[in-house]
Coordinates of C-alpha atoms in Angstrom, one line a residue:
Chain A
X1014 CA -28.7 29.9 16.1
X1015 CA -26.6 26.9 15.0
X1016 CA -23.9 25.6 17.4
X1017 CA -20.4 26.2 16.1
X1018 CA -17.8 23.7 17.1
X1019 CA -15.2 26.3 17.4
X1020 CA -13.4 25.9 20.7
X1021 CA -16.2 23.8 22.2
X1022 CA -14.2 20.6 22.7
X1023 CA -10.6 19.6 23.4
X1024 CA -8.4 16.6 23.3
X1025 CA -7.5 15.8 26.9
X1026 CA -5.7 12.5 26.4
X1027 CA -4.0 10.3 23.9
X1028 CA -3.2 6.6 24.3
X1029 CA -1.2 4.3 22.1
X1030 CA -0.1 0.7 22.2
X1031 CA 3.3 -0.5 21.0
X1032 CA 3.4 -0.6 17.2
X1033 CA 4.7 -3.9 15.6
X1034 CA 4.3 -6.2 12.7
X1035 CA 2.9 -8.9 14.9
X1036 CA 1.2 -7.9 18.1
X1037 CA 0.3 -11.4 19.3
X1038 CA -2.9 -10.2 20.9
X1039 CA -6.5 -9.6 19.7
X1040 CA -7.6 -6.3 18.2
X1041 CA -10.0 -5.9 21.2
X1042 CA -7.0 -6.2 23.5
X1043 CA -5.2 -3.5 21.6
X1044 CA -8.3 -1.3 21.7
X1045 CA -8.8 -1.5 25.5
X1046 CA -5.0 -1.0 26.1
X1047 CA -4.9 2.2 24.1
X1048 CA -8.2 3.5 25.7
X1049 CA -6.9 2.8 29.2
X1050 CA -3.7 4.6 28.3
X1051 CA -5.7 7.6 27.0
X1052 CA -7.7 7.7 30.2
X1053 CA -4.5 7.6 32.3
X1054 CA -3.0 10.4 30.1
X1055 CA -6.1 12.6 30.7
X1056 CA -6.5 11.7 34.3
X1057 CA -10.0 10.3 33.7
X1058 CA -11.2 6.9 35.0
X1059 CA -12.4 4.5 32.3
X1060 CA -15.6 4.3 34.4
X1061 CA -16.2 8.0 33.4
X1062 CA -16.3 7.2 29.6
X1063 CA -19.8 7.8 28.3
X1064 CA -19.2 8.0 24.6
X1065 CA -17.2 5.8 22.1
X1066 CA -16.5 6.4 18.4
X1067 CA -14.6 4.2 16.0
X1068 CA -14.3 3.2 12.3
X1069 CA -16.8 1.0 10.5
X1070 CA -13.7 -1.0 9.6
X1071 CA -12.8 -1.6 13.3
X1072 CA -13.5 -5.1 14.5
X1073 CA -13.9 -4.0 18.2
X1074 CA -17.5 -2.9 18.7
X1075 CA -18.3 -0.2 21.2
X1076 CA -20.1 -2.4 23.7
X1077 CA -17.3 -5.0 23.6
X1078 CA -14.8 -2.3 24.3
X1079 CA -17.0 -0.7 27.0
X1080 CA -17.4 -4.0 28.9
X1081 CA -13.7 -4.9 28.6
X1082 CA -12.4 -1.5 29.7
X1083 CA -15.1 -1.0 32.4
X1084 CA -16.7 2.1 30.8
X1085 CA -19.7 3.7 32.4
X1086 CA -23.2 4.0 31.0
X1087 CA -22.9 5.1 27.3
X1088 CA -25.1 7.9 26.0
X1089 CA -23.3 8.2 22.6
X1090 CA -21.7 5.7 20.2
X1091 CA -21.0 6.0 16.6
X1092 CA -18.9 4.6 13.7
X1093 CA -17.6 6.4 10.7
X1094 CA -17.1 4.8 7.2
X1095 CA -14.4 5.2 4.5
X1096 CA -11.3 3.7 6.0
X1097 CA -8.7 6.4 6.9
X1098 CA -11.3 9.0 5.8
X1099 CA -12.9 8.4 9.2
X1100 CA -9.9 9.6 11.3
X1101 CA -10.8 13.2 12.0
X1102 CA -14.5 12.3 11.5
X1103 CA -14.4 10.4 14.7
X1104 CA -13.2 13.6 16.4
X1105 CA -16.0 15.6 14.7
X1106 CA -18.6 13.2 16.1
X1107 CA -17.1 13.4 19.6
X1108 CA -16.9 17.2 19.5
X1109 CA -20.5 17.4 18.5
X1110 CA -21.5 15.0 21.2
X1111 CA -19.6 17.1 23.8
X1112 CA -20.9 20.4 22.5
X1113 CA -24.5 19.3 22.5
X1114 CA -24.4 17.5 25.9
X1115 CA -24.9 14.0 24.5
X1116 CA -21.8 12.9 26.4
X1117 CA -19.0 14.2 28.6
X1118 CA -16.0 12.0 28.0
X1119 CA -15.9 10.5 24.5
X1120 CA -13.1 8.2 23.4
X1121 CA -12.3 7.8 19.7
X1122 CA -10.3 4.6 18.9
X1123 CA -8.8 2.5 16.1
X1124 CA -7.3 -0.8 16.9
X1125 CA -5.9 -3.1 14.2
X1126 CA -3.7 -6.0 13.5
X1127 CA -3.0 -4.3 10.2
X1128 CA 0.0 -6.6 9.4
X1129 CA -0.6 -9.9 11.1
X1130 CA -4.3 -9.8 10.6
X1131 CA -6.4 -8.2 7.8
X1132 CA -4.0 -6.3 5.6
X1133 CA -5.3 -3.3 3.7
X1134 CA -2.7 -4.1 1.0
X1135 CA -4.1 -7.5 0.2
X1136 CA -7.0 -6.3 -1.9
X1137 CA -10.8 -6.2 -2.0
X1138 CA -12.8 -9.4 -2.1
X1139 CA -16.3 -10.6 -1.2
X1140 CA -19.7 -11.1 -2.7
X1141 CA -20.7 -8.2 -5.0
X1142 CA -24.0 -7.1 -3.7
X1143 CA -23.8 -3.9 -1.7
X1144 CA -23.4 -0.5 -3.5
X1145 CA -19.9 -0.3 -2.1
X1146 CA -18.9 -3.7 -3.6
X1147 CA -20.5 -2.9 -6.9
X1148 CA -18.3 0.2 -6.9
X1149 CA -15.2 -1.9 -6.5
X1150 CA -16.4 -4.2 -9.3
X1151 CA -15.5 -1.6 -11.8
X1152 CA -11.8 -2.0 -10.8
X1153 CA -11.2 -5.5 -9.5
X1154 CA -11.7 -7.4 -12.8
X1155 CA -8.8 -5.4 -14.2
X1156 CA -6.5 -6.1 -11.3
X1157 CA -6.9 -2.9 -9.4
X1158 CA -7.2 -4.5 -6.0
X1159 CA -5.1 -2.4 -3.7
X1160 CA -5.2 1.2 -2.5
X1161 CA -1.9 2.0 -4.2
X1162 CA -3.3 1.0 -7.6
X1163 CA -6.3 3.4 -7.2
X1164 CA -4.2 6.3 -6.0
X1165 CA -1.5 5.8 -8.6
X1166 CA -4.0 6.8 -11.4
X1167 CA -4.5 10.2 -9.8
X1168 CA -0.8 10.6 -8.7
X1169 CA 0.4 10.0 -12.3
X1170 CA -2.0 12.5 -13.8
X1171 CA -1.1 15.1 -11.2
X1172 CA 2.6 14.6 -11.6
X1173 CA 2.4 14.7 -15.4
X1174 CA 0.3 17.9 -15.3
X1175 CA 2.6 19.8 -12.9
X1176 CA 6.0 18.4 -13.5
X1177 CA 6.2 16.7 -10.1
X1178 CA 9.1 14.2 -10.1
X1179 CA 9.9 11.0 -8.3
X1180 CA 12.6 12.9 -6.5
X1181 CA 9.8 15.2 -5.1
X1182 CA 7.9 12.1 -3.8
X1183 CA 11.3 10.9 -2.4
X1184 CA 11.8 14.2 -0.6
X1185 CA 8.5 13.7 1.2
X1186 CA 9.4 10.1 2.2
X1187 CA 12.8 11.2 3.4
X1188 CA 11.5 14.1 5.4
X1189 CA 9.1 11.9 7.3
X1190 CA 11.8 9.2 7.7
X1191 CA 14.1 11.8 9.2
X1192 CA 11.4 12.6 11.8
X1193 CA 10.9 8.9 12.5
X1194 CA 14.6 8.5 13.2
X1195 CA 14.0 10.3 16.5
X1196 CA 10.8 8.4 17.4
X1197 CA 11.3 5.1 19.2
X1198 CA 7.7 4.0 18.4
X1199 CA 8.3 4.4 14.7
X1200 CA 8.9 1.7 12.1
X1201 CA 11.5 4.0 10.6
X1202 CA 13.4 4.4 14.0
X1203 CA 17.1 3.8 13.3
X1204 CA 16.5 3.2 9.6
X1205 CA 17.7 6.2 7.5
X1206 CA 16.4 6.5 3.9
X1207 CA 18.6 8.0 1.1
X1208 CA 17.4 9.3 -2.2
X1209 CA 19.5 6.6 -3.9
X1210 CA 17.6 3.9 -1.9
X1211 CA 14.3 5.6 -2.8
X1212 CA 15.0 5.8 -6.5
X1213 CA 16.3 2.3 -6.8
X1214 CA 13.4 0.7 -4.8
X1215 CA 10.8 -1.7 -6.0
X1216 CA 8.0 -0.2 -8.2
X1217 CA 4.6 -1.2 -7.0
X1218 CA 2.0 0.9 -9.0
X1219 CA 3.8 3.4 -11.2
X1220 CA 4.7 6.1 -10.4
X1221 CA 4.6 4.9 -6.8
X1222 CA 7.4 2.7 -5.3
X1223 CA 7.5 0.9 -2.0
X1224 CA 8.7 4.0 -0.1
X1225 CA 5.7 6.0 -1.3
X1226 CA 3.4 3.6 0.6
X1227 CA 2.4 3.7 4.2
X1228 CA 3.2 0.8 6.6
X1229 CA 1.0 -2.1 7.6
X1230 CA 1.0 -2.1 11.3
X1231 CA -0.3 -3.9 14.4
X1232 CA -1.3 -1.3 17.0
X1233 CA -4.0 1.0 18.4
X1234 CA -4.5 4.6 19.2
X1235 CA -7.2 6.3 21.3
X1236 CA -8.1 10.0 21.7
X1237 CA -10.1 11.3 24.7
X1238 CA -12.4 14.2 23.8
X1239 CA -14.1 16.3 26.4
X1240 CA -15.3 19.9 26.7
X1241 CA -12.7 22.6 26.4
X1242 CA -13.8 24.0 29.8
X1243 CA -13.4 20.6 31.5
X1244 CA -10.1 19.9 29.7
X1245 CA -8.5 23.0 31.2
X1246 CA -8.8 21.4 34.7
X1247 CA -7.4 18.0 33.7
X1248 CA -3.9 16.5 33.9
X1249 CA -2.6 17.5 30.5
X1250 CA -2.3 20.8 28.6
X1251 CA -5.4 20.5 26.3
X1252 CA -5.3 20.6 22.5
X1253 CA -8.4 22.8 21.8
X1254 CA -10.4 21.8 18.7
X1255 CA -10.5 25.2 16.9
X1256 CA -12.4 23.7 14.0
X1257 CA -13.3 20.2 12.7
X1258 CA -15.4 18.9 9.8
X1259 CA -16.1 16.0 7.6
X1260 CA -16.0 16.6 3.8
X1261 CA -17.1 14.7 0.7
X1262 CA -17.6 16.5 -2.6
X1263 CA -19.8 16.1 -5.7
X1264 CA -18.8 13.1 -7.7
X1265 CA -16.9 11.6 -4.8
X1266 CA -16.1 7.9 -4.9
X1267 CA -14.1 5.9 -2.4
X1268 CA -10.5 6.0 -3.7
X1269 CA -11.5 6.2 -7.4
X1270 CA -13.1 9.6 -8.0
X1271 CA -11.9 9.3 -11.6
X1272 CA -15.0 10.7 -13.3
X1273 CA -14.8 14.3 -12.1
X1274 CA -13.6 17.0 -14.5
X1275 CA -10.2 17.3 -12.8
X1276 CA -8.0 14.5 -11.4
X1277 CA -5.3 16.9 -10.4
X1278 CA -6.8 18.4 -7.3
X1279 CA -8.7 17.2 -4.2
X1280 CA -12.1 18.9 -4.1
X1281 CA -13.1 17.2 -0.8
X1282 CA -9.9 18.5 0.9
X1283 CA -10.6 22.0 -0.5
X1284 CA -14.1 21.7 1.0
X1285 CA -12.6 20.6 4.3
X1286 CA -10.1 23.5 4.2
X1287 CA -12.8 26.1 3.5
X1288 CA -14.9 24.8 6.4
X1289 CA -12.2 24.7 9.0
X1290 CA -10.7 28.1 8.1
X1291 CA -14.2 29.6 8.1
X1292 CA -15.1 28.0 11.4
X1293 CA -11.8 28.9 13.2
X1294 CA -11.3 32.3 11.7
X1295 CA -7.8 31.2 10.9
X1296 CA -6.0 30.8 7.5
X1297 CA -3.0 28.9 6.1
X1298 CA -0.6 31.5 7.5
X1299 CA -1.8 30.7 11.0
X1300 CA -0.9 27.0 10.7
X1301 CA 2.5 26.2 12.2
X1302 CA 2.7 22.5 11.6
X1303 CA 0.6 19.7 10.1
X1304 CA -0.2 16.0 10.2
X1305 CA -1.5 15.6 6.7
X1306 CA -2.8 12.1 5.9
X1307 CA -0.1 10.2 4.2
X1308 CA -1.1 6.8 3.0
X1309 CA 1.0 7.8 0.0
X1310 CA 3.6 10.5 -0.5
X1311 CA 1.9 12.1 -3.5
X1312 CA -1.1 12.9 -1.2
X1313 CA 1.1 15.2 0.9
X1314 CA 2.1 17.4 -2.1
X1315 CA -1.5 17.7 -3.3
X1316 CA -2.8 18.6 0.2
X1317 CA -0.4 21.5 0.4
X1318 CA -2.4 23.0 -2.4
X1319 CA -5.8 22.0 -1.1
X1320 CA -5.2 23.7 2.2
X1321 CA -3.9 26.9 0.6
X1322 CA -0.2 26.7 1.6
X1323 CA 0.6 27.4 -2.1
X1324 CA -1.2 27.6 -5.4
X1325 CA -2.2 24.8 -7.7
X1326 CA 0.9 22.9 -9.0
X1327 CA 3.2 24.7 -6.5
X1328 CA 3.3 22.0 -3.8
X1329 CA 6.5 20.6 -5.3
X1330 CA 8.3 23.9 -4.7
X1331 CA 7.4 23.8 -1.0
X1332 CA 8.7 20.3 -0.8
X1333 CA 12.0 21.2 -2.6
X1334 CA 12.7 24.1 -0.2
X1335 CA 12.3 21.8 2.8
X1336 CA 9.0 23.2 4.1
X1337 CA 8.0 19.8 5.6
X1338 CA 11.2 19.5 7.6
X1339 CA 11.6 20.2 11.3
X1340 CA 12.9 23.7 10.6
X1341 CA 10.7 24.3 7.6
X1342 CA 7.6 26.4 7.0
X1343 CA 5.3 23.6 7.8
X1344 CA 6.9 20.7 9.7
X1345 CA 4.7 17.7 8.7
X1346 CA 4.1 14.3 10.3
X1347 CA 6.9 14.9 12.9
X1348 CA 6.4 11.4 14.3
X1349 CA 7.1 9.9 10.9
X1350 CA 3.5 9.6 9.8
X1351 CA 1.7 6.6 8.4
X1352 CA 4.6 6.1 6.1
X1353 CA 7.4 5.9 8.7
X1354 CA 5.8 5.6 12.1
X1355 CA 3.0 3.2 11.5
X1356 CA -0.4 2.9 9.9
X1357 CA -3.1 3.2 12.5
X1358 CA -5.5 4.6 9.9
X1359 CA -4.7 8.2 10.7
X1360 CA -5.5 8.1 14.5
X1361 CA -1.7 8.2 15.2
X1362 CA -1.5 11.4 13.1
X1363 CA -4.1 13.0 15.4
X1364 CA -2.1 11.9 18.5
X1365 CA 1.0 13.6 17.0
X1366 CA -1.0 16.8 16.4
X1367 CA -1.8 16.8 20.1
X1368 CA 1.9 16.3 21.0
X1369 CA 2.9 19.2 18.8
X1370 CA 0.5 21.4 20.8
X1371 CA 1.8 20.0 24.1
X1372 CA 5.4 20.6 22.9
X1373 CA 6.4 17.0 23.4
X1374 CA 7.0 15.6 20.0
X1375 CA 10.2 13.7 19.5
X1376 CA 10.7 16.1 16.6
X1377 CA 9.3 19.2 18.2
X1378 CA 10.1 22.3 16.0
X1379 CA 12.0 25.1 17.8
X1380 CA 9.3 27.6 16.9
X1381 CA 6.2 27.9 19.0
X1382 CA 3.4 25.7 17.5
X1383 CA 0.1 27.5 18.1
X1384 CA -2.0 25.7 15.5
X1385 CA -1.7 22.3 13.9
X1386 CA -3.7 21.1 10.9
X1387 CA -4.7 17.4 10.9
X1388 CA -6.4 15.7 7.9
X1389 CA -8.1 12.4 7.2
X1390 CA -7.8 10.0 4.3
X1391 CA -7.1 11.3 0.8
X1392 CA -9.2 10.2 -2.2
X1393 CA -12.0 9.2 0.1
X1394 CA -14.8 11.0 2.0
X1395 CA -12.6 12.8 4.5
X1396 CA -12.3 15.6 7.0
X1397 CA -9.8 18.0 8.7
X1398 CA -9.3 19.8 11.9
X1399 CA -7.2 22.6 13.5
X1400 CA -5.9 22.0 17.0
X1401 CA -4.7 25.0 19.1
X1402 CA -3.2 25.9 22.4
X1403 CA -5.5 27.1 25.2
Chain B
X1438 CA -23.2 -7.8 -9.9
X1439 CA -26.4 -6.1 -8.8
X1440 CA -29.5 -4.6 -10.2
X1441 CA -27.8 -1.3 -11.1
X1442 CA -24.9 -2.7 -13.1
X1443 CA -25.7 -6.2 -14.4
X1444 CA -26.8 -4.7 -17.8
X1445 CA -23.3 -3.3 -18.4
X1446 CA -21.8 -6.7 -18.1
X1447 CA -24.5 -8.2 -20.2
X1448 CA -23.7 -5.8 -22.9
X1449 CA -20.0 -6.7 -22.5
X1450 CA -21.0 -10.4 -22.9
X1451 CA -22.6 -9.3 -26.2
X1452 CA -19.2 -7.7 -27.2
X1453 CA -20.4 -4.1 -26.6
X1454 CA -19.2 -1.3 -24.4
X1455 CA -22.3 0.3 -22.8
X1456 CA -22.9 3.8 -21.4
X1457 CA -26.0 4.6 -19.3
X1458 CA -28.1 7.5 -20.7
X1459 CA -30.7 9.5 -18.6
X1460 CA -34.0 9.5 -20.4
X1461 CA -35.0 12.7 -18.7
X1462 CA -32.1 14.9 -19.8
X1463 CA -30.1 12.6 -22.1
X1464 CA -27.0 13.0 -20.0
X1465 CA -24.6 10.1 -20.3
X1466 CA -23.2 8.7 -17.0
X1467 CA -20.6 6.2 -15.9
X1468 CA -20.3 4.3 -13.6
X1469 CA -24.1 3.5 -13.7
X1470 CA -26.4 4.6 -10.9
X1471 CA -30.1 4.4 -10.4
X1472 CA -30.9 8.1 -10.5
X1473 CA -29.7 11.0 -12.6
X1474 CA -27.9 13.5 -10.3
X1475 CA -28.9 16.4 -12.6
X1476 CA -32.6 15.9 -13.3
X1477 CA -33.3 13.1 -10.8
X1478 CA -35.0 10.9 -13.3
X1479 CA -35.1 7.2 -12.6
X1480 CA -35.6 6.4 -16.2
X1481 CA -32.6 5.4 -18.2
X1482 CA -31.6 3.5 -21.3
X1483 CA -28.2 2.7 -22.8
X1484 CA -26.1 3.5 -25.8
X1485 CA -23.3 1.5 -27.3
X1486 CA -20.0 3.4 -27.2
X1487 CA -17.9 3.6 -30.3
X1488 CA -15.0 2.2 -28.3
X1489 CA -12.7 5.0 -29.4
X1490 CA -11.1 7.3 -26.9
X1491 CA -7.8 8.7 -25.5
X1492 CA -5.7 7.9 -22.4
X1493 CA -6.6 10.4 -19.6
X1494 CA -4.3 8.7 -17.1
X1495 CA -2.6 5.3 -16.5
X1496 CA -0.6 3.2 -14.0
X1497 CA 1.5 0.2 -14.4
X1498 CA 0.9 -2.4 -11.7
X1499 CA 3.9 -4.6 -10.8
X1500 CA 3.4 -5.8 -7.2
X1501 CA 1.7 -7.5 -5.4
X1502 CA 0.9 -10.1 -8.0
X1503 CA -2.5 -11.7 -7.6
X1504 CA -3.3 -15.0 -9.3
X1505 CA -5.3 -14.7 -12.6
X1506 CA -3.5 -11.6 -13.8
X1507 CA -0.4 -11.2 -16.0
X1508 CA 2.1 -8.6 -14.8
X1509 CA 3.1 -5.9 -15.4
X1510 CA -0.5 -4.8 -15.9
X1511 CA -1.1 -1.5 -17.8
X1512 CA -4.3 0.1 -16.4
X1513 CA -5.8 3.1 -18.2
X1514 CA -8.4 5.6 -17.6
X1515 CA -10.0 6.3 -21.0
X1516 CA -11.8 9.5 -22.1
X1517 CA -14.4 8.0 -24.5
X1518 CA -15.3 10.1 -27.4
X1519 CA -18.9 10.2 -26.1
X1520 CA -17.6 12.2 -23.1
X1521 CA -17.7 9.7 -20.3
X1522 CA -14.6 8.0 -18.7
X1523 CA -14.0 4.3 -18.1
X1524 CA -11.3 2.4 -16.2
X1525 CA -9.8 -0.5 -18.1
X1526 CA -6.7 -2.4 -19.1
X1527 CA -4.4 -1.6 -22.1
X1528 CA -3.4 -4.8 -23.8
X1529 CA -0.7 -5.5 -26.3
X1530 CA 1.3 -2.6 -25.1
X1531 CA 4.6 -2.6 -23.3
X1532 CA 4.7 -0.4 -20.1
X1533 CA 7.3 2.0 -21.7
X1534 CA 5.0 2.6 -24.6
X1535 CA 1.9 3.9 -22.7
X1536 CA 1.5 7.6 -22.5
X1537 CA -1.1 10.4 -21.7
X1538 CA -3.3 11.4 -24.7
X1539 CA -2.7 8.3 -26.9
X1540 CA -5.7 7.2 -28.9
X1541 CA -7.1 3.8 -28.0
X1542 CA -9.8 1.4 -29.2
X1543 CA -11.9 -1.1 -27.2
X1544 CA -11.8 -4.8 -27.8
X1545 CA -13.4 -7.6 -25.9
X1546 CA -11.1 -10.0 -24.0
X1547 CA -12.4 -13.4 -23.1
X1548 CA -11.2 -15.0 -19.9
X1549 CA -10.4 -18.7 -19.8
X1550 CA -13.7 -19.2 -17.9
X1551 CA -15.7 -17.4 -20.7
X1552 CA -16.1 -14.1 -18.9
X1553 CA -15.9 -11.2 -21.3
X1554 CA -14.1 -8.0 -20.3
X1555 CA -13.9 -4.8 -22.4
X1556 CA -10.2 -3.8 -22.6
X1557 CA -8.3 -1.4 -24.9
X1558 CA -5.5 -1.4 -27.3
X1559 CA -3.5 1.5 -28.9
X1560 CA -5.4 2.7 -32.0
X1561 CA -4.2 1.2 -35.2
X1562 CA -2.4 -1.7 -33.5
X1563 CA -3.5 -5.2 -34.6

């Protein structure tokens, strides 16, 4: 009998550093600060950590982190590839480790000087030898060096096919900025965004302008995963992992899945949706709020379709009726998201999913939030999960 | 460049746009890879594309501006008439003139350092 991950594990603690454009400290320092903070939040001593999971892109290796934070003996450590596609994948690894007894207290972390150090927006470079770098070599000679350039090709086709306008993308950006106005951690705190500003802003990779892009941020975020049973006895109200999965579909590339039949949908997200709905026994109507991965605004509208909140091409209508707003059908990225809080590669979106379950978001919807959907990077091998109340 | 893709750039250096063909099931594939995902044959050869196709999607890159490129850059995803897609640049075309479905033709662009790059122009344009 296979082990289902339904309700096996829970998020017992979250920890974040300050977010800035120049942290002035090492990424390892950011990592241990957020992990200590997650331990304090959960009421678990760092010495009880026996599992660590991070991104292959993270510069702070597990053993360096373990030594610096004073973790215990480690029985589980793992790294997930594909940039922001790793976010929920780290939780999937942790949940599996907990459910199978490989570890008891697993911390997932991402720590990055994403503005003052290595910037994702500064392009791909390096010797062309690995299969991954050969993949990039189809794009870099033509000047496609940054994530926005890769995503724009899909966004443009999608918008053309379904009549999605720049105003629709602007509505997504403004909705998340409005959430960020109430969040002191957020880049967008105290910085309102109007449609006029949006429409007159600098074009980066048409049809995407600067407000369609996520931030570049120095900061770190850690998530403490333990068994659902143990989490019930800890300090915080746990966010139960109702379902979690990774997902990559046939013909998948990293950011540039241009050679599949359709460019106007996200097959890997549809796979993630099917798996988490099957695993949890829940459906789109059971989801009260979301933290959909938002490196770019266009990705939000496409995901509304992938996860079944509407039909193909109908995401724009949900956005126009205010579904993503605090009083809408699906309040989304209530912290501001990667676009208006900060870009911690999706880990900060997971933290907000936990806050929504705990009822302590700075933009907590008035309705009871029973279930939150959280997704990983768009256009890459990805993943998704559903968090619920215990 | 590696063992799986060097041939494509060698064909470009010879002024040709190459497409990989599975020798097991004759399926064309791009970007190149060592095994056919359909019949799992490791045997492959290449065909020379006609260079004719239509614009499946496009983007106009304006910022950030990296050295060695002239902005704005019109980048196109081309549906080749052979049935595969290729990512490339559209040259000799103002950003406001690019559109979905336009017919395009391949030409070889030579960089100042001699490197040859297959790019596209609108069909019929000089």
